[in-house]
Amino acid sequence: MKLSQRLTLSLVLTILFSILIISLISNAMINSRFDTYLIEEQESRFESIRNDINALLIEKNQDLTDDDIANYAAREGIYIEIRDSNNNMICHSMEYPGGQRKGMMGHMRRHHGMMNRHFSNTGNYVERTLPLMSNDQEIATLIIGYIDNSHLTESALIFKDTLDKSFVLSGTITIILGFLGSILLARGLSKPLLNIADTANGIRSGDLRSRAKIKTKTKEIVQLSDSINYLGEALERQEELRRRYASDIAHELRTPLTTLKSHVEAMIDKVWKPDEKNLNILLTEIHELNKLVDDLKDTFRTLEGQLNMNKTQFNISDEIDDIVSTFKPIFERNGYALEYLAKDSIEIIMDRDRLRQVIYNLLSNSIKYLGDDGKVSITLDKLDSGVKLSIADNGIGIAQEDLPFIFERFYRSDVSRNKETGGTGLGLSISKALIEAHQGSISVDSVLGRGTKFIIILPTSGSNYQ
Ligand code: ADP
């Protein structure tokens, strides 16, 4: 069923039910109030009739004739009969052939138009007996005959009828309005939904640029449209990344492979001797390739969130000390200095190999970009709930415009590309992913020509301990 049909149906049904319930309840309440009111009215009318006749009876000294009350009875639209205390008839309104009261009422009905109170056609003839008094003594009995639903005067019936009609009328109008309203409402809802569905279908069939453009203020629909658009953007970004990766990987692989190929061809052509020196050049290229493949493997793992952490507790101060002693000879061989300033001895829980990988990465980077009197300082500070590890060099620094991108995959500044330092542009992105997998953060501070400082913050407690 379409949304519009569903909405219209439920709205119309709701209106119908509401009108029905309202009319039933108000009818019942008005009826009961109205009936009591009319019965009370009738009671007070009978009481005033009794008072009038009582007064007449006393005035005429109990000597009333039929004519005395005939007009009165006709005017009130009732039958009147007065009997003395011995139950003998004193007088009565109209001819009263014994037991033929129905006939009498028929007669009354014939004078319908003349009566100022109108009777309904239905109902039974009933009588009320009321005492007529003089000086606190019952001197006679008054019998009033009437049709038992006579309290339902015609105007009352008209009122009730009007009420019912007004319910039917207002019901019909509300249903028509509800119908029109629901059509408008359904259009307002289904139009943006269809637009979103079109967008989703577009994305599904490969048009990743497709975006939902809706003009609605309905919060949920706006959220849905935002989600679809976000999905589209994310897919487009991923697709773009995938394309860039594919071309970047191809490019990165091509350079060492071309070098290898030309070297091997030169050896086959006997232009190049396969001596130890030349074979070592080939080996360096193969190492580069190996590194690239390893980096790619790590990158894809971080991309897929498949970094398996093997967390253990160890002393990070000692660990860095160990790394420094491995790197120190390499630095010194190049005429550079590497110093380590550990103020505190700190225990941490994390993947020891991953930590090594990150520091290796940063140290290998800095060594590539150091100049004369190159120096790298490592500092380890204790924080409230973690450690701060800084690796600062006095190398070539990073240009301000490159800074925001250096943690992106395959990003290499022009300087480093020209420098022929080697490198894949993957190291920092992998380091960042590894640090973030430990709920830590890595940031960079650099001034071109002055040096670069990487700052790593790692928690020593909290979720990292799990
Ligand atoms: P690469 O394999 O090219 O070193 P990285 O992801 O490790 O890739 O680094 C990305 C880029 O950041 C480098 O190409 C270089 O331009 C810059 N960079 C990283 N570390 C330093 C540093 N210590 N000094 C200057 N530039 C750096």
Short mmCIF file of C-alpha atoms and ligand atoms in Angstrom, two decimals:
data_model
loop_
_atom_site.label_atom_id
_atom_site.label_comp_id
_atom_site.label_asym_id
_atom_site.label_seq_id
_atom_site.Cartn_x
_atom_site.Cartn_y
_atom_site.Cartn_z
CA MET A 1 0.00 0.00 0.00
CA LYS A 2 1.31 3.47 -0.86
CA LEU A 3 2.17 5.85 1.95
CA SER A 4 -0.45 8.32 0.76
CA GLN A 5 -3.20 5.67 0.72
CA ARG A 6 -2.17 4.44 4.13
CA LEU A 7 -2.15 7.92 5.61
CA THR A 8 -5.50 8.86 4.05
CA LEU A 9 -7.12 5.65 5.22
CA SER A 10 -5.86 5.93 8.77
CA LEU A 11 -6.74 9.63 9.00
CA VAL A 12 -10.27 9.10 7.64
CA LEU A 13 -10.82 6.13 9.95
CA THR A 14 -9.55 8.12 12.93
CA ILE A 15 -11.88 11.01 12.12
CA LEU A 16 -14.82 8.63 11.67
CA PHE A 17 -14.18 6.94 14.99
CA SER A 18 -13.68 10.26 16.78
CA ILE A 19 -16.92 11.71 15.42
CA LEU A 20 -18.78 8.52 16.31
CA ILE A 21 -17.43 8.48 19.84
CA ILE A 22 -18.01 12.23 20.35
CA SER A 23 -21.58 11.99 19.04
CA LEU A 24 -22.35 8.92 21.14
CA ILE A 25 -20.97 10.42 24.33
CA SER A 26 -22.48 13.88 23.86
CA ASN A 27 -25.83 12.39 22.78
CA ALA A 28 -25.94 10.24 25.88
CA MET A 29 -24.91 13.09 28.17
CA ILE A 30 -27.19 15.68 26.61
CA ASN A 31 -30.09 13.17 26.57
CA SER A 32 -29.79 12.38 30.24
CA ARG A 33 -29.40 16.05 31.18
CA PHE A 34 -32.24 17.01 28.90
CA ASP A 35 -34.55 14.27 30.18
CA THR A 36 -34.00 15.23 33.81
CA TYR A 37 -34.57 18.84 32.93
CA LEU A 38 -37.82 18.03 31.12
CA ILE A 39 -39.04 15.72 33.87
CA GLU A 40 -38.29 18.39 36.48
CA GLU A 41 -40.14 20.88 34.29
CA GLN A 42 -43.13 18.53 34.11
CA GLU A 43 -43.10 17.96 37.86
CA SER A 44 -43.17 21.67 38.56
CA ARG A 45 -45.95 22.09 35.97
CA PHE A 46 -48.03 19.41 37.67
CA GLU A 47 -47.36 21.08 41.01
CA SER A 48 -48.53 24.45 39.73
CA ILE A 49 -51.63 22.79 38.14
CA ARG A 50 -52.38 21.19 41.49
CA ASN A 51 -51.96 24.56 43.22
CA ASP A 52 -54.20 26.31 40.71
CA ILE A 53 -56.94 23.67 40.98
CA ASN A 54 -56.55 23.51 44.74
CA ALA A 55 -57.13 27.26 44.92
CA LEU A 56 -60.10 27.04 42.53
CA LEU A 57 -61.60 24.21 44.55
CA ILE A 58 -61.38 26.15 47.79
CA GLU A 59 -62.65 29.28 46.12
CA LYS A 60 -65.65 27.48 44.66
CA ASN A 61 -66.19 25.61 47.90
CA GLN A 62 -65.61 22.23 46.33
CA ASP A 63 -68.33 22.83 43.86
CA LEU A 64 -66.50 22.61 40.54
CA THR A 65 -68.10 21.79 37.23
CA ASP A 66 -66.60 20.22 34.12
CA ASP A 67 -66.61 23.58 32.40
CA ASP A 68 -64.51 25.12 35.13
CA ILE A 69 -61.59 22.94 34.30
CA ALA A 70 -62.19 22.12 30.62
CA ASN A 71 -60.29 25.10 29.26
CA TYR A 72 -57.56 24.68 31.74
CA ALA A 73 -57.08 21.03 30.78
CA ALA A 74 -57.16 21.84 27.10
CA ARG A 75 -54.66 24.60 27.52
CA GLU A 76 -52.26 22.36 29.38
CA GLY A 77 -52.92 19.45 27.02
CA ILE A 78 -53.82 17.04 29.77
CA TYR A 79 -56.83 15.20 31.16
CA ILE A 80 -58.07 16.43 34.55
CA GLU A 81 -60.37 14.63 36.94
CA ILE A 82 -61.30 15.60 40.51
CA ARG A 83 -62.79 13.18 43.02
CA ASP A 84 -63.95 13.93 46.53
CA SER A 85 -62.70 12.18 49.61
CA ASN A 86 -65.25 9.38 49.05
CA ASN A 87 -63.86 8.84 45.57
CA ASN A 88 -66.95 10.31 43.93
CA MET A 89 -66.38 12.27 40.75
CA ILE A 90 -66.66 16.00 41.25
CA CYS A 91 -65.76 16.96 37.72
CA HIS A 92 -63.52 16.05 34.78
CA SER A 93 -62.31 17.59 31.59
CA MET A 94 -64.16 16.58 28.43
CA GLU A 95 -66.57 13.72 28.02
CA TYR A 96 -65.14 10.74 29.71
CA PRO A 97 -66.76 7.53 28.61
CA GLY A 98 -65.64 5.04 31.26
CA GLY A 99 -62.48 3.14 30.29
CA GLN A 100 -62.22 4.94 26.97
CA ARG A 101 -59.37 7.20 27.83
CA LYS A 102 -57.41 6.26 24.80
CA GLY A 103 -60.27 7.57 22.74
CA MET A 104 -60.03 10.71 24.67
CA MET A 105 -56.38 11.03 23.87
CA GLY A 106 -57.26 10.46 20.24
CA HIS A 107 -59.60 13.37 20.59
CA MET A 108 -56.81 15.39 22.07
CA ARG A 109 -54.60 14.46 19.21
CA ARG A 110 -57.16 15.75 16.78
CA HIS A 111 -56.83 19.11 18.40
CA HIS A 112 -53.13 18.91 18.06
CA GLY A 113 -52.72 22.16 16.22
CA MET A 114 -54.66 24.04 18.80
CA MET A 115 -52.58 22.93 21.68
CA ASN A 116 -49.72 25.08 22.71
CA ARG A 117 -47.82 22.09 23.88
CA HIS A 118 -47.27 19.46 21.29
CA PHE A 119 -47.23 15.78 22.05
CA SER A 120 -45.17 13.19 20.39
CA ASN A 121 -47.17 10.46 18.69
CA THR A 122 -45.78 7.65 20.73
CA GLY A 123 -46.04 6.77 24.40
CA ASN A 124 -48.59 5.33 26.82
CA TYR A 125 -51.39 7.09 28.54
CA VAL A 126 -50.65 7.39 32.29
CA GLU A 127 -52.26 9.08 35.25
CA ARG A 128 -50.90 10.92 38.24
CA THR A 129 -52.88 11.22 41.43
CA LEU A 130 -52.27 14.30 43.55
CA PRO A 131 -54.00 15.33 46.80
CA LEU A 132 -55.98 18.58 47.00
CA MET A 133 -55.77 20.11 50.45
CA SER A 134 -57.57 22.57 52.65
CA ASN A 135 -56.23 23.49 56.07
CA ASP A 136 -53.86 20.57 56.02
CA GLN A 137 -56.66 18.19 55.30
CA GLU A 138 -57.08 16.21 52.12
CA ILE A 139 -60.42 17.30 50.72
CA ALA A 140 -60.23 15.79 47.24
CA THR A 141 -57.99 13.99 44.77
CA LEU A 142 -56.70 15.39 41.51
CA ILE A 143 -56.03 12.97 38.69
CA ILE A 144 -53.92 14.21 35.81
CA GLY A 145 -53.80 12.06 32.67
CA TYR A 146 -51.07 12.49 30.10
CA ILE A 147 -48.97 10.62 27.60
CA ASP A 148 -45.91 9.34 29.42
CA ASN A 149 -43.38 10.79 27.04
CA SER A 150 -45.19 14.07 26.80
CA HIS A 151 -42.24 15.67 28.48
CA LEU A 152 -40.47 15.13 25.17
CA THR A 153 -41.95 18.10 23.48
CA GLU A 154 -41.53 18.52 19.79
CA SER A 155 -39.00 21.31 20.21
CA ALA A 156 -36.96 18.96 22.36
CA LEU A 157 -37.10 16.34 19.65
CA ILE A 158 -36.16 18.94 17.07
CA PHE A 159 -33.24 19.97 19.24
CA LYS A 160 -32.05 16.38 19.48
CA ASP A 161 -32.54 15.86 15.80
CA THR A 162 -30.57 19.04 15.03
CA LEU A 163 -27.82 17.83 17.28
CA ASP A 164 -27.61 14.52 15.40
CA LYS A 165 -27.68 16.32 12.08
CA SER A 166 -24.90 18.66 13.21
CA PHE A 167 -22.78 15.64 14.08
CA VAL A 168 -23.35 14.07 10.69
CA LEU A 169 -22.64 17.38 8.96
CA SER A 170 -19.50 18.19 10.94
CA GLY A 171 -18.41 14.55 10.47
CA THR A 172 -18.79 14.81 6.71
CA ILE A 173 -16.96 18.14 6.55
CA THR A 174 -14.13 16.89 8.77
CA ILE A 175 -13.77 13.74 6.70
CA ILE A 176 -13.52 15.79 3.51
CA LEU A 177 -11.03 18.17 5.13
CA GLY A 178 -9.14 15.22 6.62
CA PHE A 179 -9.06 13.55 3.23
CA LEU A 180 -7.65 16.67 1.57
CA GLY A 181 -5.28 17.23 4.49
CA SER A 182 -4.00 13.68 4.37
CA ILE A 183 -3.41 13.95 0.62
CA LEU A 184 -1.33 17.10 1.18
CA LEU A 185 0.45 15.54 4.14
CA ALA A 186 1.16 12.34 2.24
CA ARG A 187 2.52 14.33 -0.70
CA GLY A 188 4.72 16.35 1.65
CA LEU A 189 6.07 13.12 3.11
CA SER A 190 6.31 10.89 0.08
CA LYS A 191 7.96 13.43 -2.24
CA PRO A 192 11.19 13.75 -0.23
CA LEU A 193 11.13 10.02 0.52
CA LEU A 194 10.92 9.24 -3.19
CA ASN A 195 13.78 11.66 -3.80
CA ILE A 196 15.87 9.87 -1.16
CA ALA A 197 14.95 6.48 -2.64
CA ASP A 198 16.00 7.74 -6.09
CA THR A 199 19.31 8.91 -4.65
CA ALA A 200 19.88 5.56 -2.94
CA ASN A 201 19.08 3.74 -6.18
CA GLY A 202 21.43 6.06 -8.05
CA ILE A 203 24.23 5.28 -5.62
CA ARG A 204 23.43 1.56 -5.85
CA SER A 205 23.72 1.62 -9.61
CA GLY A 206 27.10 3.33 -9.41
CA ASP A 207 26.32 7.04 -9.58
CA LEU A 208 28.24 7.97 -6.44
CA ARG A 209 27.71 11.69 -7.07
CA SER A 210 23.96 11.35 -6.64
CA ARG A 211 22.69 13.37 -3.62
CA ALA A 212 19.25 13.80 -2.12
CA LYS A 213 17.89 17.33 -2.42
CA ILE A 214 14.80 17.70 -0.30
CA LYS A 215 12.73 20.64 0.85
CA THR A 216 11.21 19.45 4.08
CA LYS A 217 11.47 20.37 7.71
CA THR A 218 10.46 16.92 8.94
CA LYS A 219 13.36 16.03 11.23
CA GLU A 220 13.41 12.28 10.57
CA ILE A 221 13.32 12.73 6.79
CA VAL A 222 16.08 15.35 6.97
CA GLN A 223 18.12 12.88 9.04
CA LEU A 224 17.49 10.10 6.53
CA SER A 225 18.49 12.36 3.65
CA ASP A 226 21.62 13.47 5.51
CA SER A 227 22.54 9.84 6.17
CA ILE A 228 22.07 8.88 2.51
CA ASN A 229 24.09 11.89 1.40
CA TYR A 230 26.78 11.05 3.94
CA LEU A 231 26.82 7.49 2.66
CA GLY A 232 27.16 8.78 -0.89
CA GLU A 233 30.01 11.08 0.11
CA ALA A 234 31.77 8.33 2.03
CA LEU A 235 31.46 5.92 -0.90
CA GLU A 236 32.65 8.59 -3.32
CA ARG A 237 35.61 9.35 -1.06
CA GLN A 238 36.45 5.66 -0.75
CA GLU A 239 36.14 5.15 -4.46
CA GLU A 240 38.43 8.12 -5.01
CA LEU A 241 40.89 6.75 -2.43
CA ARG A 242 40.75 3.32 -4.01
CA ARG A 243 41.56 4.80 -7.39
CA ARG A 244 44.36 6.89 -5.93
CA TYR A 245 45.78 3.90 -4.04
CA ALA A 246 45.74 1.75 -7.14
CA SER A 247 47.63 4.35 -9.17
CA ASP A 248 49.94 5.24 -6.27
CA ILE A 249 50.80 1.59 -5.62
CA ALA A 250 51.41 0.99 -9.30
CA HIS A 251 53.61 4.08 -9.40
CA GLU A 252 55.56 3.17 -6.27
CA LEU A 253 56.15 -0.36 -7.53
CA ARG A 254 57.19 0.78 -10.95
CA THR A 255 60.21 2.85 -9.87
CA PRO A 256 62.23 0.12 -8.09
CA LEU A 257 61.07 -2.48 -10.64
CA THR A 258 62.24 -0.31 -13.55
CA THR A 259 65.59 0.23 -11.85
CA LEU A 260 65.93 -3.50 -11.20
CA LYS A 261 64.90 -4.33 -14.76
CA SER A 262 67.38 -1.92 -16.36
CA HIS A 263 70.20 -3.10 -14.08
CA VAL A 264 69.54 -6.78 -14.82
CA GLU A 265 69.26 -6.03 -18.55
CA ALA A 266 72.58 -4.18 -18.38
CA MET A 267 74.12 -7.26 -16.71
CA ILE A 268 72.69 -9.56 -19.42
CA ASP A 269 74.07 -7.21 -22.07
CA LYS A 270 77.39 -7.42 -20.20
CA VAL A 271 77.40 -3.62 -19.89
CA TRP A 272 77.24 -3.95 -16.12
CA LYS A 273 79.35 -6.40 -14.17
CA PRO A 274 77.50 -8.59 -11.69
CA ASP A 275 80.11 -7.86 -9.01
CA GLU A 276 79.39 -7.43 -5.29
CA LYS A 277 78.96 -3.67 -5.47
CA ASN A 278 76.42 -3.82 -8.27
CA LEU A 279 74.58 -6.75 -6.76
CA ASN A 280 74.31 -4.71 -3.55
CA ILE A 281 72.66 -1.92 -5.53
CA LEU A 282 70.11 -4.47 -6.75
CA LEU A 283 69.66 -5.70 -3.19
CA THR A 284 68.91 -2.16 -2.00
CA GLU A 285 66.16 -1.90 -4.61
CA ILE A 286 64.79 -5.26 -3.51
CA HIS A 287 64.82 -3.99 0.12
CA GLU A 288 62.88 -0.92 -0.99
CA LEU A 289 60.35 -3.18 -2.69
CA ASN A 290 60.12 -5.31 0.41
CA LYS A 291 59.54 -2.28 2.59
CA LEU A 292 56.86 -1.03 0.26
CA VAL A 293 55.08 -4.40 0.34
CA ASP A 294 55.31 -4.49 4.16
CA ASP A 295 54.00 -0.94 4.43
CA LEU A 296 51.16 -1.77 2.07
CA LYS A 297 50.28 -4.81 4.12
CA ASP A 298 50.13 -2.68 7.28
CA THR A 299 48.19 0.01 5.51
CA PHE A 300 45.52 -2.40 4.34
CA ARG A 301 45.35 -3.90 7.79
CA THR A 302 44.80 -0.47 9.34
CA LEU A 303 42.26 0.31 6.64
CA GLU A 304 40.30 -2.81 7.43
CA GLY A 305 40.69 -2.25 11.15
CA GLN A 306 42.43 -5.58 11.43
CA LEU A 307 45.34 -4.56 13.60
CA ASN A 308 45.78 -7.35 16.08
CA MET A 309 47.20 -5.87 19.23
CA ASN A 310 49.28 -7.98 21.52
CA LYS A 311 49.24 -5.80 24.60
CA THR A 312 51.59 -6.41 27.48
CA GLN A 313 52.82 -4.36 30.38
CA PHE A 314 56.41 -3.12 30.07
CA ASN A 315 58.63 -0.22 30.99
CA ILE A 316 58.43 2.26 28.12
CA SER A 317 61.47 4.20 29.38
CA ASP A 318 63.66 1.09 29.16
CA GLU A 319 62.16 0.13 25.82
CA ILE A 320 63.07 3.48 24.26
CA ASP A 321 66.53 3.20 25.78
CA ASP A 322 66.88 -0.07 23.91
CA ILE A 323 65.73 1.41 20.62
CA VAL A 324 68.09 4.36 21.04
CA SER A 325 71.08 2.04 21.49
CA THR A 326 70.11 0.29 18.23
CA PHE A 327 69.83 3.56 16.34
CA LYS A 328 72.74 5.43 17.90
CA PRO A 329 75.44 3.74 15.72
CA ILE A 330 73.45 4.51 12.54
CA PHE A 331 73.17 8.17 13.57
CA GLU A 332 76.80 8.41 14.52
CA ARG A 333 77.91 6.78 11.27
CA ASN A 334 76.19 9.66 9.44
CA GLY A 335 77.71 12.25 11.77
CA TYR A 336 74.44 12.86 13.58
CA ALA A 337 73.60 12.85 17.27
CA LEU A 338 70.77 11.03 19.02
CA GLU A 339 69.96 11.81 22.63
CA TYR A 340 67.37 10.44 24.97
CA LEU A 341 66.10 12.37 27.96
CA ALA A 342 63.99 10.11 30.14
CA LYS A 343 62.90 11.91 33.26
CA ASP A 344 60.65 9.18 34.60
CA SER A 345 60.53 5.45 34.62
CA ILE A 346 57.08 4.64 33.30
CA GLU A 347 55.15 1.41 32.97
CA ILE A 348 52.70 1.13 30.10
CA ILE A 349 50.37 -1.46 28.64
CA MET A 350 50.54 -1.62 24.88
CA ASP A 351 51.80 -3.65 21.94
CA ARG A 352 55.58 -3.46 22.34
CA ASP A 353 56.33 -4.26 18.67
CA ARG A 354 53.93 -1.60 17.46
CA LEU A 355 55.58 0.99 19.68
CA ARG A 356 58.95 -0.01 18.23
CA GLN A 357 57.52 0.22 14.72
CA VAL A 358 56.32 3.79 15.33
CA ILE A 359 59.59 4.99 16.86
CA TYR A 360 61.63 3.26 14.11
CA ASN A 361 59.49 5.05 11.59
CA LEU A 362 59.95 8.48 13.14
CA LEU A 363 63.69 7.99 13.66
CA SER A 364 64.20 6.70 10.09
CA ASN A 365 62.27 9.73 8.84
CA SER A 366 64.32 12.22 10.80
CA ILE A 367 67.59 10.64 9.72
CA LYS A 368 66.49 11.16 6.11
CA TYR A 369 65.89 14.88 6.61
CA LEU A 370 68.80 15.86 8.85
CA GLY A 371 71.51 18.20 7.64
CA ASP A 372 74.93 19.11 8.99
CA ASP A 373 75.12 18.92 12.78
CA GLY A 374 71.95 16.86 12.63
CA LYS A 375 70.56 16.03 16.01
CA VAL A 376 67.52 14.17 17.26
CA SER A 377 66.25 14.38 20.85
CA ILE A 378 63.78 11.96 22.36
CA THR A 379 61.98 13.03 25.53
CA LEU A 380 59.60 11.01 27.65
CA ASP A 381 57.38 12.77 30.18
CA LYS A 382 54.83 11.44 32.59
CA LEU A 383 51.35 12.92 32.30
CA ASP A 384 48.34 12.60 34.65
CA SER A 385 47.03 9.51 32.94
CA GLY A 386 49.56 8.84 30.24
CA VAL A 387 52.92 9.55 28.69
CA LYS A 388 54.17 12.19 26.29
CA LEU A 389 56.86 11.07 23.88
CA SER A 390 58.54 13.77 21.76
CA ILE A 391 60.93 13.15 18.92
CA ALA A 392 62.49 16.40 17.75
CA ASP A 393 65.03 16.94 14.98
CA ASN A 394 66.86 19.98 13.59
CA GLY A 395 66.42 18.83 10.01
CA ILE A 396 64.91 20.50 6.96
CA GLY A 397 61.47 20.85 8.53
CA ILE A 398 58.14 20.59 6.77
CA ALA A 399 56.49 23.40 4.80
CA GLN A 400 53.38 24.85 6.42
CA GLU A 401 51.24 23.84 3.43
CA ASP A 402 52.42 20.21 3.69
CA LEU A 403 51.78 19.90 7.43
CA PRO A 404 48.05 19.08 7.28
CA PHE A 405 48.68 16.19 4.87
CA ILE A 406 51.77 14.40 6.12
CA PHE A 407 49.69 11.78 7.99
CA GLU A 408 47.78 10.94 4.82
CA ARG A 409 48.63 7.78 2.95
CA PHE A 410 51.13 8.18 0.09
CA TYR A 411 51.66 11.83 0.91
CA ARG A 412 55.22 12.96 0.38
CA SER A 413 56.33 16.54 0.27
CA ASP A 414 57.98 17.73 -2.91
CA VAL A 415 61.20 18.21 -0.97
CA SER A 416 61.34 14.58 0.07
CA ARG A 417 60.42 13.40 -3.44
CA ASN A 418 63.23 15.46 -4.92
CA LYS A 419 65.61 14.39 -2.24
CA GLU A 420 65.58 10.83 -3.51
CA THR A 421 65.49 9.67 0.07
CA GLY A 422 63.30 6.78 -0.77
CA GLY A 423 60.14 6.19 1.17
CA THR A 424 56.61 5.25 0.43
CA GLY A 425 54.61 8.05 2.03
CA LEU A 426 52.93 5.37 4.11
CA GLY A 427 55.07 5.46 7.27
CA LEU A 428 53.34 8.32 9.09
CA SER A 429 49.84 7.14 8.21
CA ILE A 430 50.67 3.70 9.61
CA SER A 431 52.21 5.26 12.74
CA LYS A 432 49.09 7.37 13.26
CA ALA A 433 46.81 4.34 12.88
CA LEU A 434 48.92 2.35 15.35
CA ILE A 435 48.94 5.14 17.96
CA GLU A 436 45.19 5.66 17.56
CA ALA A 437 44.62 1.93 17.96
CA HIS A 438 46.08 2.46 21.45
CA GLN A 439 43.69 5.37 22.07
CA GLY A 440 46.63 7.74 21.74
CA SER A 441 47.33 10.71 19.51
CA ILE A 442 50.16 11.90 17.34
CA SER A 443 50.78 15.47 16.24
CA VAL A 444 53.49 17.41 14.49
CA ASP A 445 55.15 20.73 15.00
CA SER A 446 57.54 21.92 12.33
CA VAL A 447 59.30 25.02 11.03
CA LEU A 448 60.78 24.83 7.56
CA GLY A 449 64.55 24.96 7.74
CA ARG A 450 64.59 24.63 11.52
CA GLY A 451 63.32 21.19 12.36
CA THR A 452 60.42 18.97 13.14
CA LYS A 453 58.93 17.65 16.38
CA PHE A 454 56.53 14.72 16.59
CA ILE A 455 54.54 14.47 19.81
CA ILE A 456 52.88 11.24 20.82
CA ILE A 457 50.47 11.01 23.73
CA LEU A 458 49.65 7.52 24.98
CA PRO A 459 47.33 6.61 27.84
CA THR A 460 48.79 4.40 30.53
CA SER A 461 45.42 3.59 32.04
CA GLY A 462 41.74 3.32 31.14
CA SER A 463 40.57 1.41 28.10
CA ASN A 464 44.16 0.75 27.16
CA TYR A 465 44.36 -1.75 30.02
CA GLN A 466 41.61 -3.95 28.69
P1 ADP B 1 57.98 8.66 3.74
O1 ADP B 1 58.09 7.19 3.50
O2 ADP B 1 57.96 9.48 2.50
O3 ADP B 1 58.91 9.15 4.78
P2 ADP B 1 56.04 9.25 5.72
O4 ADP B 1 54.58 8.98 5.77
O5 ADP B 1 56.87 8.65 6.78
O6 ADP B 1 56.52 8.83 4.30
O7 ADP B 1 56.23 10.81 5.72
C1 ADP B 1 55.44 11.62 4.90
C2 ADP B 1 56.17 12.91 4.56
O8 ADP B 1 56.33 13.72 5.73
C3 ADP B 1 57.55 12.72 4.06
O9 ADP B 1 57.57 12.50 2.69
C4 ADP B 1 58.20 14.04 4.40
O10 ADP B 1 57.89 14.97 3.43
C5 ADP B 1 57.52 14.45 5.68
N1 ADP B 1 58.31 14.14 6.88
C6 ADP B 1 58.15 13.12 7.73
N2 ADP B 1 59.03 13.19 8.75
C7 ADP B 1 59.79 14.27 8.53
C8 ADP B 1 60.87 14.89 9.24
N3 ADP B 1 61.37 14.38 10.36
N4 ADP B 1 61.41 16.01 8.70
C9 ADP B 1 60.94 16.52 7.57
N5 ADP B 1 59.91 16.01 6.86
C10 ADP B 1 59.34 14.90 7.33
#
